[in-house]
């Protein structure tokens, strides 16, 4: 008499022979959530950008037009804000990379294993604090009666005050951990034997850095830049707190959703950072850096 296996065993065997089907079922829920919450929201944003708002009633008119895009590209104010936003995001990314690389290198190659764990915790500690607390702390430091002006006063120099410079400083501080950690992870995977081999072949420290360390850690720098660039590009809170009268694209979106009650134009402006990030990711992908992450 032949023994009949339980249904549960037959189901397990069925999925065991079909790993792709098993993987598809496991990923179906998160992919469905991604499609609805993220891609669906982007699709709604794209559609809303072609609508308009009735100037008398304030209601959204679902008639399709390009008026919002014409206003966005023809008005010099929005062009200036776009250039300023991209410039701030790029500057924050470059400054954070310059600051983060030596810190990450010291953590990965110079510190002991126990010190590495402590340093990683110290780098992550600011992420546990509230965004608003850190931003307002910089507002206090950069104010006219703040600590920075008090330190610079004996030298006859004053602080930058509120404006673009204060925004860059604040964003650099806020997003620095997002640059340090990817670079640290990349440098930690870098074999010490390659650095030693470069020295054995007679290369000086600068040549070793330029020919060995920097090329191999470039994908990690790119990974960190994606975080810092995208986060700075979409930020609107820091510039509200320390930016003075300067504006970024995020402020335009926020103001048109709130005070102006012009959701279609806010959606049009919100598409600009999305397009810029798509172009940035495409440019990064062409370098091949993402393939080595």
PDB file of C-alpha atoms in Angstrom:
ATOM      1  CA  UNK A   1       0.000   0.000   0.000  1.00  0.00           C
ATOM      2  CA  UNK A   2       1.502   3.339  -1.101  1.00  0.00           C
ATOM      3  CA  UNK A   3       1.766   6.060   1.560  1.00  0.00           C
ATOM      4  CA  UNK A   4       0.114   9.357   0.655  1.00  0.00           C
ATOM      5  CA  UNK A   5       2.052  12.468   1.634  1.00  0.00           C
ATOM      6  CA  UNK A   6       0.170  15.207   3.511  1.00  0.00           C
ATOM      7  CA  UNK A   7      -1.075  18.215   1.481  1.00  0.00           C
ATOM      8  CA  UNK A   8       1.360  20.520   3.269  1.00  0.00           C
ATOM      9  CA  UNK A   9       4.309  18.422   2.062  1.00  0.00           C
ATOM     10  CA  UNK A  10       3.023  18.442  -1.505  1.00  0.00           C
ATOM     11  CA  UNK A  11       2.624  22.241  -1.403  1.00  0.00           C
ATOM     12  CA  UNK A  12       6.133  22.652   0.015  1.00  0.00           C
ATOM     13  CA  UNK A  13       7.548  20.405  -2.691  1.00  0.00           C
ATOM     14  CA  UNK A  14       5.620  22.308  -5.353  1.00  0.00           C
ATOM     15  CA  UNK A  15       7.134  25.660  -4.298  1.00  0.00           C
ATOM     16  CA  UNK A  16      10.557  24.131  -3.689  1.00  0.00           C
ATOM     17  CA  UNK A  17      10.714  23.082  -7.356  1.00  0.00           C
ATOM     18  CA  UNK A  18       9.679  26.599  -8.457  1.00  0.00           C
ATOM     19  CA  UNK A  19      11.967  29.127  -6.709  1.00  0.00           C
ATOM     20  CA  UNK A  20      10.938  31.987  -9.007  1.00  0.00           C
ATOM     21  CA  UNK A  21       7.285  31.496  -8.183  1.00  0.00           C
ATOM     22  CA  UNK A  22       8.134  31.405  -4.470  1.00  0.00           C
ATOM     23  CA  UNK A  23      10.137  34.620  -4.792  1.00  0.00           C
ATOM     24  CA  UNK A  24       7.322  36.272  -6.733  1.00  0.00           C
ATOM     25  CA  UNK A  25       4.774  35.448  -4.037  1.00  0.00           C
ATOM     26  CA  UNK A  26       7.078  36.722  -1.283  1.00  0.00           C
ATOM     27  CA  UNK A  27       7.650  40.017  -3.110  1.00  0.00           C
ATOM     28  CA  UNK A  28       4.056  40.504  -4.244  1.00  0.00           C
ATOM     29  CA  UNK A  29       2.906  42.374  -1.120  1.00  0.00           C
ATOM     30  CA  UNK A  30       5.804  44.894  -0.932  1.00  0.00           C
ATOM     31  CA  UNK A  31       5.736  45.393  -4.700  1.00  0.00           C
ATOM     32  CA  UNK A  32       1.985  46.019  -4.577  1.00  0.00           C
ATOM     33  CA  UNK A  33       2.516  48.563  -1.796  1.00  0.00           C
ATOM     34  CA  UNK A  34       5.317  50.201  -3.794  1.00  0.00           C
ATOM     35  CA  UNK A  35       3.103  50.398  -6.865  1.00  0.00           C
ATOM     36  CA  UNK A  36       0.172  51.923  -5.024  1.00  0.00           C
ATOM     37  CA  UNK A  37       1.930  54.225  -2.567  1.00  0.00           C
ATOM     38  CA  UNK A  38       4.884  55.402  -4.643  1.00  0.00           C
ATOM     39  CA  UNK A  39       4.286  54.876  -8.338  1.00  0.00           C
ATOM     40  CA  UNK A  40       0.592  55.646  -7.928  1.00  0.00           C
ATOM     41  CA  UNK A  41       1.404  58.882  -6.152  1.00  0.00           C
ATOM     42  CA  UNK A  42       3.854  59.867  -8.904  1.00  0.00           C
ATOM     43  CA  UNK A  43       1.226  59.132 -11.545  1.00  0.00           C
ATOM     44  CA  UNK A  44      -1.324  61.269  -9.694  1.00  0.00           C
ATOM     45  CA  UNK A  45       1.270  64.039  -9.386  1.00  0.00           C
ATOM     46  CA  UNK A  46       1.974  63.917 -13.108  1.00  0.00           C
ATOM     47  CA  UNK A  47      -1.723  64.071 -14.028  1.00  0.00           C
ATOM     48  CA  UNK A  48      -2.472  66.899 -11.576  1.00  0.00           C
ATOM     49  CA  UNK A  49       0.292  69.013 -13.092  1.00  0.00           C
ATOM     50  CA  UNK A  50      -1.795  69.374 -16.263  1.00  0.00           C
ATOM     51  CA  UNK A  51      -4.853  70.681 -14.406  1.00  0.00           C
ATOM     52  CA  UNK A  52      -5.528  74.213 -13.194  1.00  0.00           C
ATOM     53  CA  UNK A  53      -7.224  76.103 -10.371  1.00  0.00           C
ATOM     54  CA  UNK A  54     -10.224  78.382 -10.737  1.00  0.00           C
ATOM     55  CA  UNK A  55      -9.103  81.814  -9.578  1.00  0.00           C
ATOM     56  CA  UNK A  56     -12.566  82.696  -8.210  1.00  0.00           C
ATOM     57  CA  UNK A  57     -13.650  79.493  -6.465  1.00  0.00           C
ATOM     58  CA  UNK A  58     -10.226  77.973  -5.742  1.00  0.00           C
ATOM     59  CA  UNK A  59     -11.449  74.600  -6.987  1.00  0.00           C
ATOM     60  CA  UNK A  60      -9.311  72.339  -9.148  1.00  0.00           C
ATOM     61  CA  UNK A  61     -10.351  72.344 -12.794  1.00  0.00           C
ATOM     62  CA  UNK A  62      -9.617  69.006 -14.457  1.00  0.00           C
ATOM     63  CA  UNK A  63      -9.328  70.436 -17.956  1.00  0.00           C
ATOM     64  CA  UNK A  64      -5.943  69.528 -19.458  1.00  0.00           C
ATOM     65  CA  UNK A  65      -3.569  72.377 -20.332  1.00  0.00           C
ATOM     66  CA  UNK A  66       0.114  73.323 -20.334  1.00  0.00           C
ATOM     67  CA  UNK A  67      -0.408  76.664 -18.573  1.00  0.00           C
ATOM     68  CA  UNK A  68       1.411  75.571 -15.423  1.00  0.00           C
ATOM     69  CA  UNK A  69       4.475  74.480 -17.385  1.00  0.00           C
ATOM     70  CA  UNK A  70       4.454  77.723 -19.389  1.00  0.00           C
ATOM     71  CA  UNK A  71       4.399  79.725 -16.153  1.00  0.00           C
ATOM     72  CA  UNK A  72       7.141  77.596 -14.616  1.00  0.00           C
ATOM     73  CA  UNK A  73       9.544  77.940 -17.546  1.00  0.00           C
ATOM     74  CA  UNK A  74       8.739  81.499 -18.602  1.00  0.00           C
ATOM     75  CA  UNK A  75       8.899  83.162 -15.185  1.00  0.00           C
ATOM     76  CA  UNK A  76      12.469  84.129 -14.279  1.00  0.00           C
ATOM     77  CA  UNK A  77      11.697  83.775 -10.565  1.00  0.00           C
ATOM     78  CA  UNK A  78      11.124  80.035 -10.859  1.00  0.00           C
ATOM     79  CA  UNK A  79      14.187  79.594 -13.047  1.00  0.00           C
ATOM     80  CA  UNK A  80      16.277  81.342 -10.408  1.00  0.00           C
ATOM     81  CA  UNK A  81      14.815  79.180  -7.653  1.00  0.00           C
ATOM     82  CA  UNK A  82      15.502  76.022  -9.677  1.00  0.00           C
ATOM     83  CA  UNK A  83      19.129  76.998 -10.303  1.00  0.00           C
ATOM     84  CA  UNK A  84      19.553  77.921  -6.638  1.00  0.00           C
ATOM     85  CA  UNK A  85      18.085  74.609  -5.486  1.00  0.00           C
ATOM     86  CA  UNK A  86      20.294  72.519  -7.772  1.00  0.00           C
ATOM     87  CA  UNK A  87      23.344  74.593  -6.824  1.00  0.00           C
ATOM     88  CA  UNK A  88      22.697  74.148  -3.104  1.00  0.00           C
ATOM     89  CA  UNK A  89      22.156  70.389  -3.538  1.00  0.00           C
ATOM     90  CA  UNK A  90      25.387  70.012  -5.514  1.00  0.00           C
ATOM     91  CA  UNK A  91      27.368  72.151  -3.072  1.00  0.00           C
ATOM     92  CA  UNK A  92      26.073  70.203  -0.079  1.00  0.00           C
ATOM     93  CA  UNK A  93      26.987  66.939  -1.822  1.00  0.00           C
ATOM     94  CA  UNK A  94      30.532  68.074  -2.623  1.00  0.00           C
ATOM     95  CA  UNK A  95      31.168  69.494   0.862  1.00  0.00           C
ATOM     96  CA  UNK A  96      29.829  66.384   2.562  1.00  0.00           C
ATOM     97  CA  UNK A  97      31.975  64.150   0.333  1.00  0.00           C
ATOM     98  CA  UNK A  98      35.114  66.152   1.163  1.00  0.00           C
ATOM     99  CA  UNK A  99      34.360  66.003   4.893  1.00  0.00           C
ATOM    100  CA  UNK A 100      33.103  62.419   4.946  1.00  0.00           C
ATOM    101  CA  UNK A 101      35.915  60.702   3.035  1.00  0.00           C
ATOM    102  CA  UNK A 102      38.762  61.244   5.548  1.00  0.00           C
ATOM    103  CA  UNK A 103      36.412  60.462   8.415  1.00  0.00           C
ATOM    104  CA  UNK A 104      35.236  57.238   6.754  1.00  0.00           C
ATOM    105  CA  UNK A 105      38.817  56.284   5.842  1.00  0.00           C
ATOM    106  CA  UNK A 106      39.948  56.739   9.440  1.00  0.00           C
ATOM    107  CA  UNK A 107      37.026  54.632  10.631  1.00  0.00           C
ATOM    108  CA  UNK A 108      37.580  51.832   8.111  1.00  0.00           C
ATOM    109  CA  UNK A 109      41.383  51.633   7.913  1.00  0.00           C
ATOM    110  CA  UNK A 110      42.942  53.298  10.941  1.00  0.00           C
ATOM    111  CA  UNK A 111      40.609  52.539  13.847  1.00  0.00           C
ATOM    112  CA  UNK A 112      40.567  49.239  15.716  1.00  0.00           C
ATOM    113  CA  UNK A 113      37.506  46.966  15.364  1.00  0.00           C
ATOM    114  CA  UNK A 114      36.190  48.107  18.741  1.00  0.00           C
ATOM    115  CA  UNK A 115      36.763  51.773  17.883  1.00  0.00           C
ATOM    116  CA  UNK A 116      34.995  51.246  14.556  1.00  0.00           C
ATOM    117  CA  UNK A 117      31.822  50.181  16.314  1.00  0.00           C
ATOM    118  CA  UNK A 118      31.980  53.181  18.613  1.00  0.00           C
ATOM    119  CA  UNK A 119      32.596  55.584  15.739  1.00  0.00           C
ATOM    120  CA  UNK A 120      29.709  54.154  13.690  1.00  0.00           C
ATOM    121  CA  UNK A 121      27.406  54.695  16.663  1.00  0.00           C
ATOM    122  CA  UNK A 122      28.683  58.258  17.059  1.00  0.00           C
ATOM    123  CA  UNK A 123      28.055  58.964  13.376  1.00  0.00           C
ATOM    124  CA  UNK A 124      24.527  57.572  13.628  1.00  0.00           C
ATOM    125  CA  UNK A 125      23.696  59.360  16.885  1.00  0.00           C
ATOM    126  CA  UNK A 126      22.627  62.658  15.210  1.00  0.00           C
ATOM    127  CA  UNK A 127      20.099  60.680  13.165  1.00  0.00           C
ATOM    128  CA  UNK A 128      18.274  59.799  16.378  1.00  0.00           C
ATOM    129  CA  UNK A 129      17.608  63.477  17.140  1.00  0.00           C
ATOM    130  CA  UNK A 130      14.680  65.341  15.663  1.00  0.00           C
ATOM    131  CA  UNK A 131      15.219  67.138  12.363  1.00  0.00           C
ATOM    132  CA  UNK A 132      13.598  70.291  13.760  1.00  0.00           C
ATOM    133  CA  UNK A 133      15.761  70.255  16.881  1.00  0.00           C
ATOM    134  CA  UNK A 134      18.941  70.156  14.784  1.00  0.00           C
ATOM    135  CA  UNK A 135      17.699  72.810  12.352  1.00  0.00           C
ATOM    136  CA  UNK A 136      16.645  75.191  15.102  1.00  0.00           C
ATOM    137  CA  UNK A 137      19.938  74.570  16.889  1.00  0.00           C
ATOM    138  CA  UNK A 138      21.723  75.893  13.793  1.00  0.00           C
ATOM    139  CA  UNK A 139      19.302  78.824  13.695  1.00  0.00           C
ATOM    140  CA  UNK A 140      20.402  79.686  17.221  1.00  0.00           C
ATOM    141  CA  UNK A 141      24.094  79.294  16.352  1.00  0.00           C
ATOM    142  CA  UNK A 142      23.819  81.473  13.234  1.00  0.00           C
ATOM    143  CA  UNK A 143      21.668  84.219  14.723  1.00  0.00           C
ATOM    144  CA  UNK A 144      22.997  87.716  15.299  1.00  0.00           C
ATOM    145  CA  UNK A 145      23.493  86.985  19.001  1.00  0.00           C
ATOM    146  CA  UNK A 146      24.529  83.392  18.431  1.00  0.00           C
ATOM    147  CA  UNK A 147      27.668  81.507  19.403  1.00  0.00           C
ATOM    148  CA  UNK A 148      29.236  81.835  15.952  1.00  0.00           C
ATOM    149  CA  UNK A 149      29.111  85.623  15.968  1.00  0.00           C
ATOM    150  CA  UNK A 150      30.398  85.644  19.542  1.00  0.00           C
ATOM    151  CA  UNK A 151      33.419  83.550  18.515  1.00  0.00           C
ATOM    152  CA  UNK A 152      34.170  85.621  15.412  1.00  0.00           C
ATOM    153  CA  UNK A 153      33.625  89.055  16.960  1.00  0.00           C
ATOM    154  CA  UNK A 154      37.172  89.378  18.428  1.00  0.00           C
ATOM    155  CA  UNK A 155      38.557  88.921  14.892  1.00  0.00           C
ATOM    156  CA  UNK A 156      36.330  91.605  13.435  1.00  0.00           C
ATOM    157  CA  UNK A 157      34.355  89.059  11.415  1.00  0.00           C
ATOM    158  CA  UNK A 158      30.650  88.288  11.577  1.00  0.00           C
ATOM    159  CA  UNK A 159      28.801  85.095  10.816  1.00  0.00           C
ATOM    160  CA  UNK A 160      26.891  84.449   7.600  1.00  0.00           C
ATOM    161  CA  UNK A 161      23.518  85.152   9.182  1.00  0.00           C
ATOM    162  CA  UNK A 162      20.411  83.678   7.590  1.00  0.00           C
ATOM    163  CA  UNK A 163      20.467  82.974   3.877  1.00  0.00           C
ATOM    164  CA  UNK A 164      21.870  80.571   1.308  1.00  0.00           C
ATOM    165  CA  UNK A 165      25.140  80.052   3.207  1.00  0.00           C
ATOM    166  CA  UNK A 166      23.264  79.186   6.391  1.00  0.00           C
ATOM    167  CA  UNK A 167      21.086  76.771   4.416  1.00  0.00           C
ATOM    168  CA  UNK A 168      24.146  75.027   2.974  1.00  0.00           C
ATOM    169  CA  UNK A 169      25.771  74.745   6.413  1.00  0.00           C
ATOM    170  CA  UNK A 170      22.618  73.319   7.964  1.00  0.00           C
ATOM    171  CA  UNK A 171      21.987  70.824   5.178  1.00  0.00           C
ATOM    172  CA  UNK A 172      25.638  69.710   5.221  1.00  0.00           C
ATOM    173  CA  UNK A 173      25.308  68.905   8.896  1.00  0.00           C
ATOM    174  CA  UNK A 174      21.933  67.200   8.520  1.00  0.00           C
ATOM    175  CA  UNK A 175      22.929  64.863   5.681  1.00  0.00           C
ATOM    176  CA  UNK A 176      26.596  64.222   6.534  1.00  0.00           C
ATOM    177  CA  UNK A 177      25.910  60.793   8.125  1.00  0.00           C
ATOM    178  CA  UNK A 178      24.258  59.670   4.886  1.00  0.00           C
ATOM    179  CA  UNK A 179      27.554  60.310   3.113  1.00  0.00           C
ATOM    180  CA  UNK A 180      29.868  58.901   5.790  1.00  0.00           C
ATOM    181  CA  UNK A 181      28.184  55.505   6.173  1.00  0.00           C
ATOM    182  CA  UNK A 182      28.193  54.437   2.471  1.00  0.00           C
ATOM    183  CA  UNK A 183      31.805  55.545   2.047  1.00  0.00           C
ATOM    184  CA  UNK A 184      32.772  53.724   5.237  1.00  0.00           C
ATOM    185  CA  UNK A 185      31.073  50.554   3.996  1.00  0.00           C
ATOM    186  CA  UNK A 186      32.881  50.818   0.670  1.00  0.00           C
ATOM    187  CA  UNK A 187      36.284  51.441   2.223  1.00  0.00           C
ATOM    188  CA  UNK A 188      35.807  48.606   4.691  1.00  0.00           C
ATOM    189  CA  UNK A 189      35.482  46.190   1.743  1.00  0.00           C
ATOM    190  CA  UNK A 190      38.667  47.553   0.184  1.00  0.00           C
ATOM    191  CA  UNK A 191      41.430  44.922   0.677  1.00  0.00           C
ATOM    192  CA  UNK A 192      44.428  46.218   2.605  1.00  0.00           C
ATOM    193  CA  UNK A 193      46.629  44.102   0.354  1.00  0.00           C
ATOM    194  CA  UNK A 194      45.951  46.446  -2.583  1.00  0.00           C
ATOM    195  CA  UNK A 195      47.163  49.452  -0.616  1.00  0.00           C
ATOM    196  CA  UNK A 196      50.206  47.514   0.585  1.00  0.00           C
ATOM    197  CA  UNK A 197      50.953  46.358  -2.966  1.00  0.00           C
ATOM    198  CA  UNK A 198      50.832  49.936  -4.204  1.00  0.00           C
ATOM    199  CA  UNK A 199      53.335  50.957  -1.547  1.00  0.00           C
ATOM    200  CA  UNK A 200      55.588  47.991  -2.360  1.00  0.00           C
ATOM    201  CA  UNK A 201      55.637  49.105  -6.005  1.00  0.00           C
ATOM    202  CA  UNK A 202      56.961  52.484  -4.950  1.00  0.00           C
ATOM    203  CA  UNK A 203      53.802  54.575  -5.101  1.00  0.00           C
ATOM    204  CA  UNK A 204      53.606  57.478  -2.689  1.00  0.00           C
ATOM    205  CA  UNK A 205      50.552  58.094  -0.525  1.00  0.00           C
ATOM    206  CA  UNK A 206      48.993  60.586  -2.943  1.00  0.00           C
ATOM    207  CA  UNK A 207      49.508  58.256  -5.913  1.00  0.00           C
ATOM    208  CA  UNK A 208      48.028  55.341  -3.960  1.00  0.00           C
ATOM    209  CA  UNK A 209      45.012  57.441  -3.083  1.00  0.00           C
ATOM    210  CA  UNK A 210      44.539  58.658  -6.662  1.00  0.00           C
ATOM    211  CA  UNK A 211      45.145  55.328  -8.423  1.00  0.00           C
ATOM    212  CA  UNK A 212      43.860  52.722  -5.952  1.00  0.00           C
ATOM    213  CA  UNK A 213      41.703  54.037  -3.121  1.00  0.00           C
ATOM    214  CA  UNK A 214      39.651  56.674  -4.937  1.00  0.00           C
ATOM    215  CA  UNK A 215      38.673  54.561  -8.000  1.00  0.00           C
ATOM    216  CA  UNK A 216      37.658  51.586  -5.863  1.00  0.00           C
ATOM    217  CA  UNK A 217      35.688  53.736  -3.414  1.00  0.00           C
ATOM    218  CA  UNK A 218      34.015  55.820  -6.137  1.00  0.00           C
ATOM    219  CA  UNK A 219      30.815  53.678  -6.175  1.00  0.00           C
ATOM    220  CA  UNK A 220      30.425  54.265  -2.433  1.00  0.00           C
ATOM    221  CA  UNK A 221      30.860  58.018  -2.927  1.00  0.00           C
ATOM    222  CA  UNK A 222      28.202  57.915  -5.642  1.00  0.00           C
ATOM    223  CA  UNK A 223      25.854  56.036  -3.303  1.00  0.00           C
ATOM    224  CA  UNK A 224      26.314  58.699  -0.643  1.00  0.00           C
ATOM    225  CA  UNK A 225      25.841  61.478  -3.181  1.00  0.00           C
ATOM    226  CA  UNK A 226      22.452  60.067  -4.188  1.00  0.00           C
ATOM    227  CA  UNK A 227      21.284  60.475  -0.605  1.00  0.00           C
ATOM    228  CA  UNK A 228      22.705  63.934   0.017  1.00  0.00           C
ATOM    229  CA  UNK A 229      21.736  65.320  -3.392  1.00  0.00           C
ATOM    230  CA  UNK A 230      18.156  64.030  -3.339  1.00  0.00           C
ATOM    231  CA  UNK A 231      17.536  65.003   0.290  1.00  0.00           C
ATOM    232  CA  UNK A 232      18.882  68.521  -0.281  1.00  0.00           C
ATOM    233  CA  UNK A 233      16.973  68.877  -3.539  1.00  0.00           C
ATOM    234  CA  UNK A 234      13.629  68.198  -1.886  1.00  0.00           C
ATOM    235  CA  UNK A 235      14.219  69.961   1.423  1.00  0.00           C
ATOM    236  CA  UNK A 236      12.000  72.881   2.345  1.00  0.00           C
ATOM    237  CA  UNK A 237      12.159  73.018   6.153  1.00  0.00           C
ATOM    238  CA  UNK A 238      15.796  74.044   6.643  1.00  0.00           C
ATOM    239  CA  UNK A 239      15.523  76.961   4.229  1.00  0.00           C
ATOM    240  CA  UNK A 240      12.378  78.088   6.066  1.00  0.00           C
ATOM    241  CA  UNK A 241      14.266  78.077   9.352  1.00  0.00           C
ATOM    242  CA  UNK A 242      17.691  79.482   8.383  1.00  0.00           C
ATOM    243  CA  UNK A 243      17.256  80.570   4.758  1.00  0.00           C
ATOM    244  CA  UNK A 244      16.013  84.079   5.417  1.00  0.00           C
ATOM    245  CA  UNK A 245      14.274  85.386   2.294  1.00  0.00           C
ATOM    246  CA  UNK A 246      15.805  82.772  -0.043  1.00  0.00           C
ATOM    247  CA  UNK A 247      13.600  80.016  -1.435  1.00  0.00           C
ATOM    248  CA  UNK A 248      14.029  76.523  -2.824  1.00  0.00           C
ATOM    249  CA  UNK A 249      11.724  74.380  -4.932  1.00  0.00           C
ATOM    250  CA  UNK A 250      10.324  72.671  -1.852  1.00  0.00           C
ATOM    251  CA  UNK A 251       9.171  76.029  -0.488  1.00  0.00           C
ATOM    252  CA  UNK A 252       7.348  76.819  -3.714  1.00  0.00           C
ATOM    253  CA  UNK A 253       5.539  73.474  -3.539  1.00  0.00           C
ATOM    254  CA  UNK A 254       4.660  73.977   0.128  1.00  0.00           C
ATOM    255  CA  UNK A 255       3.404  77.540  -0.354  1.00  0.00           C
ATOM    256  CA  UNK A 256       1.250  76.608  -3.343  1.00  0.00           C
ATOM    257  CA  UNK A 257      -0.327  73.728  -1.442  1.00  0.00           C
ATOM    258  CA  UNK A 258      -0.974  75.857   1.628  1.00  0.00           C
ATOM    259  CA  UNK A 259      -1.349  79.617   1.315  1.00  0.00           C
ATOM    260  CA  UNK A 260      -1.878  79.833  -2.456  1.00  0.00           C
ATOM    261  CA  UNK A 261      -4.184  76.782  -2.579  1.00  0.00           C
ATOM    262  CA  UNK A 262      -2.919  75.955  -6.080  1.00  0.00           C
ATOM    263  CA  UNK A 263      -2.400  72.201  -6.022  1.00  0.00           C
ATOM    264  CA  UNK A 264      -1.915  71.794  -9.819  1.00  0.00           C
ATOM    265  CA  UNK A 265       0.935  74.317  -9.934  1.00  0.00           C
ATOM    266  CA  UNK A 266       2.470  72.732  -6.817  1.00  0.00           C
ATOM    267  CA  UNK A 267       2.399  69.388  -8.640  1.00  0.00           C
ATOM    268  CA  UNK A 268       4.095  70.991 -11.653  1.00  0.00           C
ATOM    269  CA  UNK A 269       6.899  72.398  -9.508  1.00  0.00           C
ATOM    270  CA  UNK A 270       7.228  69.079  -7.649  1.00  0.00           C
ATOM    271  CA  UNK A 271       7.929  67.339 -10.943  1.00  0.00           C
ATOM    272  CA  UNK A 272      11.120  69.383 -11.375  1.00  0.00           C
ATOM    273  CA  UNK A 273      13.088  67.625  -8.577  1.00  0.00           C
ATOM    274  CA  UNK A 274      11.767  64.274  -9.805  1.00  0.00           C
ATOM    275  CA  UNK A 275      13.038  64.933 -13.327  1.00  0.00           C
ATOM    276  CA  UNK A 276      16.364  66.254 -12.026  1.00  0.00           C
ATOM    277  CA  UNK A 277      16.864  63.112  -9.923  1.00  0.00           C
ATOM    278  CA  UNK A 278      16.013  60.885 -12.877  1.00  0.00           C
ATOM    279  CA  UNK A 279      18.611  62.705 -14.972  1.00  0.00           C
ATOM    280  CA  UNK A 280      21.141  62.463 -12.125  1.00  0.00           C
ATOM    281  CA  UNK A 281      20.554  58.726 -11.683  1.00  0.00           C
ATOM    282  CA  UNK A 282      20.823  58.180 -15.436  1.00  0.00           C
ATOM    283  CA  UNK A 283      24.132  60.072 -15.506  1.00  0.00           C
ATOM    284  CA  UNK A 284      25.425  58.094 -12.523  1.00  0.00           C
ATOM    285  CA  UNK A 285      24.348  54.826 -14.099  1.00  0.00           C
ATOM    286  CA  UNK A 286      26.270  55.621 -17.284  1.00  0.00           C
ATOM    287  CA  UNK A 287      29.453  55.894 -15.219  1.00  0.00           C
ATOM    288  CA  UNK A 288      28.994  52.268 -14.146  1.00  0.00           C
ATOM    289  CA  UNK A 289      29.350  53.181 -10.478  1.00  0.00           C
ATOM    290  CA  UNK A 290      26.015  51.678  -9.469  1.00  0.00           C
ATOM    291  CA  UNK A 291      26.994  48.307 -10.962  1.00  0.00           C
ATOM    292  CA  UNK A 292      29.747  47.908  -8.380  1.00  0.00           C
ATOM    293  CA  UNK A 293      27.698  48.718  -5.285  1.00  0.00           C
TER     294      UNK A 293
END
